[in-house]
């Protein structure tokens, strides 16, 4: 299954120490994300990816090397429930 | 309605209509040095719960554009409290020009100190004590953050003193003009204090937020830095209109917490708190 996130224009973001505050324009809801959720959102905002591709890019681009497939699936589920990521 | 009163408190104009003369007379007396608005932003109605209740055990129902369904009627003796509560409520629920933070605010040299916390944290008392020491009082209840500029606008409504804070505030400002002592309200004893002349005279002068404090009363003196993300979460909860403000609220609040240092302070008594505040202000 592939996932996608809204493009950058749909989100307002502000870095707040260890967190990123995100205002999701379509819903008007504010989210506070920690790593690796914010990196997942950034990658899926560029293009839709499946779990394996996402895992590889997280390791590649953000040095998130210790992410497991199960942990990533849990984070993706949370982002789907929050309405920030959409399964395709 | 048969009795009317208008007032401008900082940038916010109110019109209060009442079935009775007494609450209007009290408002006119206590707000006598405040200007009138060109056009009121909010209208408040103090109505008899039934027509015959204007005379027999008079009971006030609060009316306005924005209401809480569970707001219980108050006896006529608490008319001033009813008016103040209703005015606050209209602003809290209906205000859209400013991000509203449930915070007391004082300023020095154009820079503002915001004190936010739960009811009972001592916001009104601390703001009054600081004002008595020369700080400019902006508000004991709401900090009005302008989303365009990030500045905090004064809202120097009557200071709502509760229970033990009444004596503390009067000791700090023995010459202050006071409303009647309201005994046994739903929040205990309440007495309104008129802000000082400096606060009223400068109610159109905003200030730049420079320090955010989260005070907590009744504990040994302690302080702790509050990181921006925690401040952000606390202030979304302390705002009455963050969600309604949408994108403007997000932008205003993230800017505030990134630009302004924040500290949580525990304090055992007012004198200790003032020392803590002055020390933190010097090293902000």
XYZ file of C-alpha atoms in Angstrom:
372
model
C 0.000 0.000 0.000
C 1.213 3.473 -0.795
C 0.651 6.576 1.322
C 0.596 10.240 0.555
C 0.623 13.438 2.625
C -0.764 16.854 1.741
C 1.550 19.052 -0.281
C 3.392 21.821 1.502
C 0.779 24.463 0.669
C -1.809 22.640 2.793
C 0.327 22.824 5.929
C 1.700 25.595 8.095
C 4.628 24.401 10.153
C 6.652 25.850 13.002
C 9.655 24.196 14.639
C 9.293 24.207 18.427
C 12.390 22.686 20.058
C 12.021 18.888 19.754
C 8.608 19.172 18.099
C 7.032 20.532 14.966
C 3.694 22.297 15.246
C 1.581 21.790 12.152
C -1.581 23.594 11.167
C -3.521 21.485 8.663
C -5.328 24.066 6.533
C -8.066 21.815 5.088
C -9.274 20.720 8.561
C -8.118 23.687 10.677
C -6.629 21.224 13.176
C -3.297 21.792 14.919
C -0.906 18.856 15.429
C 2.297 18.607 17.408
C 4.646 16.050 15.866
C 7.901 14.541 17.090
C 10.460 12.593 15.112
C 10.023 10.490 12.994
C 6.422 11.570 12.291
C 7.479 14.937 10.921
C 10.092 13.311 8.627
C 7.487 10.810 7.398
C 5.139 13.672 6.621
C 7.829 15.579 4.747
C 8.780 12.558 2.582
C 5.178 11.622 1.788
C 4.485 15.235 0.879
C 7.037 14.975 -1.936
C 5.543 11.849 -3.535
C 3.448 8.818 -2.519
C 5.542 5.935 -1.167
C 4.967 2.435 0.153
C 6.324 1.237 3.500
C 9.602 -0.189 2.193
C 10.438 2.852 0.104
C 9.620 5.099 3.031
C 11.827 3.083 5.371
C 14.717 3.332 2.947
C 14.340 7.088 2.487
C 14.078 7.707 6.220
C 17.423 5.947 6.658
C 18.883 7.697 3.658
C 17.739 11.276 4.134
C 17.185 11.625 7.858
C 19.493 9.019 9.305
C 16.525 7.335 10.993
C 18.318 3.981 10.811
C 16.729 2.239 13.771
C 13.165 2.446 12.401
C 11.603 -1.006 12.038
C 8.831 -1.924 9.656
C 6.422 -2.456 12.604
C 7.256 0.867 14.217
C 6.847 2.645 10.901
C 3.456 0.979 10.338
C 2.332 2.185 13.787
C 3.429 5.783 13.033
C 1.689 5.666 9.657
C -1.516 4.426 11.287
C -1.373 7.323 13.741
C -0.875 9.819 10.949
C -3.772 8.303 8.993
C -6.050 8.566 12.052
C -4.925 12.184 12.538
C -5.943 12.901 8.953
C -2.435 13.968 7.925
C -1.643 10.936 5.757
C -3.901 9.195 3.292
C -3.561 5.533 2.199
C -3.936 5.148 -1.571
C -33.880 47.617 27.385
C -34.819 50.247 29.892
C -31.320 50.847 31.353
C -28.239 51.161 29.157
C -24.499 51.529 29.589
C -21.636 51.588 27.093
C -17.928 51.398 27.728
C -14.712 50.848 25.816
C -12.070 48.748 27.539
C -8.897 48.873 25.471
C -9.908 48.061 21.886
C -13.178 46.350 22.858
C -16.515 48.173 23.097
C -19.453 46.886 25.129
C -23.091 47.818 25.435
C -24.911 46.566 28.527
C -28.674 46.654 28.748
C -30.495 45.849 31.970
C -34.012 45.443 33.287
C -32.822 47.110 36.509
C -31.119 50.420 37.283
C -28.764 49.190 40.018
C -26.229 47.151 37.972
C -26.026 49.971 35.400
C -25.439 52.560 38.136
C -22.630 50.413 39.562
C -20.999 50.063 36.141
C -21.303 53.800 35.456
C -19.672 54.570 38.780
C -16.763 52.130 38.474
C -16.079 52.781 34.775
C -16.555 56.558 35.055
C -13.083 57.387 33.641
C -13.362 55.000 30.680
C -14.297 56.196 27.184
C -17.414 55.250 25.238
C -17.054 53.117 22.118
C -17.928 54.463 18.670
C -19.629 51.192 17.942
C -19.875 48.419 20.545
C -18.354 45.068 19.581
C -20.573 43.156 21.980
C -23.957 43.543 23.590
C -24.875 42.095 26.970
C -28.372 41.856 28.399
C -29.251 41.457 32.066
C -32.806 40.208 31.973
C -35.372 39.167 34.556
C -35.813 35.383 34.491
C -39.603 36.074 34.460
C -41.383 39.382 34.091
C -42.498 39.352 37.729
C -38.933 38.595 38.824
C -38.046 42.211 38.159
C -39.608 42.926 41.563
C -40.060 39.683 43.469
C -36.770 37.995 44.505
C -35.177 39.593 41.435
C -33.153 37.060 39.483
C -30.861 37.948 36.571
C -30.477 35.907 33.440
C -27.475 36.867 31.338
C -28.097 37.373 27.633
C -25.854 38.118 24.690
C -24.685 36.860 21.316
C -22.447 34.212 22.880
C -23.723 32.239 25.826
C -22.969 29.127 27.822
C -26.127 27.054 28.201
C -25.355 26.121 31.810
C -24.982 29.734 33.003
C -27.224 29.889 36.050
C -29.250 33.003 36.909
C -27.807 35.228 39.640
C -29.642 37.251 42.289
C -29.937 40.995 41.612
C -27.435 41.747 44.381
C -24.789 40.169 42.135
C -25.774 42.361 39.174
C -22.305 43.829 38.773
C -20.791 40.332 38.760
C -23.367 39.190 36.208
C -22.485 42.112 33.940
C -18.750 41.495 34.225
C -19.148 37.759 33.621
C -21.322 38.394 30.600
C -18.885 40.942 29.143
C -15.989 38.492 29.577
C -17.966 35.720 27.995
C -18.835 37.735 24.902
C -15.176 38.575 24.362
C -13.923 35.062 25.205
C -16.276 33.302 22.820
C -16.869 35.966 20.207
C -13.548 37.816 19.923
C -11.895 37.317 16.528
C -9.639 40.346 16.116
C -7.153 39.134 18.719
C -5.853 35.819 19.941
C -7.221 35.751 23.481
C -5.067 34.225 26.177
C -6.430 33.687 29.647
C -3.625 35.672 31.240
C -2.918 38.671 33.399
C -0.603 41.201 31.854
C 1.583 44.057 33.100
C 4.238 46.059 31.282
C 7.353 48.069 31.911
C 8.986 50.343 29.311
C 6.695 49.021 26.602
C 7.585 45.385 27.274
C 4.941 43.037 28.603
C 4.950 40.272 31.178
C 2.189 37.687 30.709
C 1.033 35.594 33.671
C -1.106 32.666 32.742
C -2.551 29.827 34.775
C -5.659 28.223 36.144
C -8.197 30.204 38.103
C -6.692 30.547 41.581
C -3.073 30.685 40.357
C -3.010 34.291 41.560
C -3.052 36.139 38.246
C -5.234 39.040 39.453
C -3.345 39.346 42.737
C 0.106 39.308 41.170
C -0.891 41.793 38.462
C -2.288 44.109 41.150
C 0.808 43.795 43.347
C 3.082 44.480 40.374
C 0.974 47.473 39.321
C 1.278 48.838 42.875
C 5.066 48.716 42.388
C 4.987 50.825 39.242
C 4.294 48.289 36.494
C 1.620 49.322 33.998
C -1.450 47.131 34.430
C -2.859 45.842 31.136
C -5.291 43.165 32.293
C -5.998 40.657 35.035
C -7.903 38.294 32.750
C -7.170 38.445 29.024
C -4.052 39.140 27.001
C -5.178 40.297 23.550
C -2.513 39.269 21.035
C -2.697 41.086 17.695
C -2.021 38.460 14.993
C -0.620 41.135 12.659
C 1.948 42.662 14.991
C 2.397 40.158 17.819
C 1.759 43.003 20.288
C -0.412 42.555 23.368
C -3.248 45.062 23.737
C -4.489 46.217 27.138
C -7.868 45.083 28.409
C -7.956 46.832 31.794
C -11.418 45.752 32.887
C -12.303 45.928 36.583
C -9.957 43.663 38.549
C -11.920 40.712 39.866
C -10.579 39.916 43.348
C -11.673 36.735 45.067
C -11.609 35.708 48.722
C -8.165 36.199 50.354
C -6.929 38.215 47.349
C -9.332 41.023 48.281
C -7.427 42.020 51.430
C -4.029 41.495 49.772
C -4.915 43.803 46.885
C -6.445 46.479 49.113
C -3.316 46.443 51.307
C -1.214 47.022 48.172
C -3.483 49.775 46.834
C -5.319 51.281 49.831
C -6.587 54.239 47.779
C -8.079 52.129 44.995
C -11.728 52.597 44.148
C -13.712 49.454 44.902
C -17.066 47.965 44.027
C -19.367 46.456 46.641
C -18.234 43.312 48.475
C -20.250 40.454 46.970
C -20.498 37.739 49.597
C -21.302 34.123 48.752
C -21.196 34.219 44.951
C -20.619 30.932 43.065
C -16.879 31.829 43.186
C -16.869 32.843 46.855
C -16.504 36.456 47.955
C -15.772 38.855 45.111
C -14.833 42.496 45.032
C -14.032 44.550 41.956
C -11.146 47.023 41.997
C -10.787 49.846 39.477
C -7.383 49.716 37.725
C -5.118 52.693 38.428
C -5.066 55.889 36.367
C -1.918 54.832 34.494
C -3.638 51.653 33.271
C -6.800 53.438 32.174
C -4.967 56.380 30.595
C -2.688 54.094 28.548
C -5.347 51.566 27.522
C -4.694 52.291 23.827
C -0.968 51.569 24.025
C -0.012 47.976 23.241
C 3.220 46.384 24.487
C 5.632 43.801 23.133
C 5.506 40.455 24.971
C 8.883 39.912 26.662
C 8.335 37.216 29.316
C 5.766 34.463 29.850
C 5.230 33.143 33.360
C 3.171 30.198 34.562
C 2.652 30.913 38.275
C 1.337 28.399 40.792
C 0.361 29.518 44.284
C 0.780 27.523 47.502
C 4.131 25.820 46.913
C 7.732 26.436 47.988
C 9.525 28.912 45.721
C 10.722 27.163 42.592
C 11.320 27.983 38.950
C 11.711 25.965 35.778
C 12.269 26.969 32.174
C 9.361 26.038 29.913
C 10.375 25.042 26.363
C 8.436 26.487 23.398
C 6.517 23.287 22.560
C 5.210 23.008 26.134
C 4.334 26.711 26.132
C 2.493 26.227 22.857
C 0.360 23.397 24.265
C -0.334 25.267 27.505
C -1.345 28.420 25.660
C -3.634 26.653 23.192
C -5.426 25.442 26.319
C -5.306 28.883 27.926
C -6.790 30.504 24.829
C -10.536 30.892 24.557
C -10.531 31.383 20.785
C -7.452 29.571 19.432
C -9.519 27.127 17.357
C -11.891 29.818 16.090
C -8.952 31.981 15.021
C -7.693 29.249 12.656
C -4.494 29.990 10.794
C -4.090 33.459 12.330
C -4.159 31.903 15.802
C -1.530 29.312 14.872
C 0.787 31.923 13.418
C 0.350 34.312 16.355
C 0.891 31.624 18.967
C 3.901 29.922 17.378
C 5.516 33.333 16.934
C 4.849 34.198 20.571
C 6.293 31.004 22.067
C 9.376 31.122 19.837
C 10.135 34.771 20.551
C 9.367 35.013 24.257
C 11.141 33.119 27.067
C 8.883 31.232 29.461
C 9.229 30.100 33.061
C 6.983 28.183 35.445
C 7.180 29.537 38.981
C 5.842 28.134 42.230
C 5.399 30.628 45.032
C 4.249 30.489 48.663
C 3.070 34.119 48.979
C 2.759 37.366 47.057
C 5.950 38.984 48.358
C 8.048 35.988 47.297
C 6.363 35.928 43.897
C 7.158 39.598 43.312
C 10.842 38.969 44.097
C 10.851 35.973 41.724
C 9.186 37.996 38.965
C 11.565 40.944 39.324
C 14.594 38.615 39.247
C 13.346 36.783 36.159
C 12.534 40.080 34.461
C 16.095 41.329 35.007
C 17.617 38.181 33.477
C 15.041 37.487 30.752
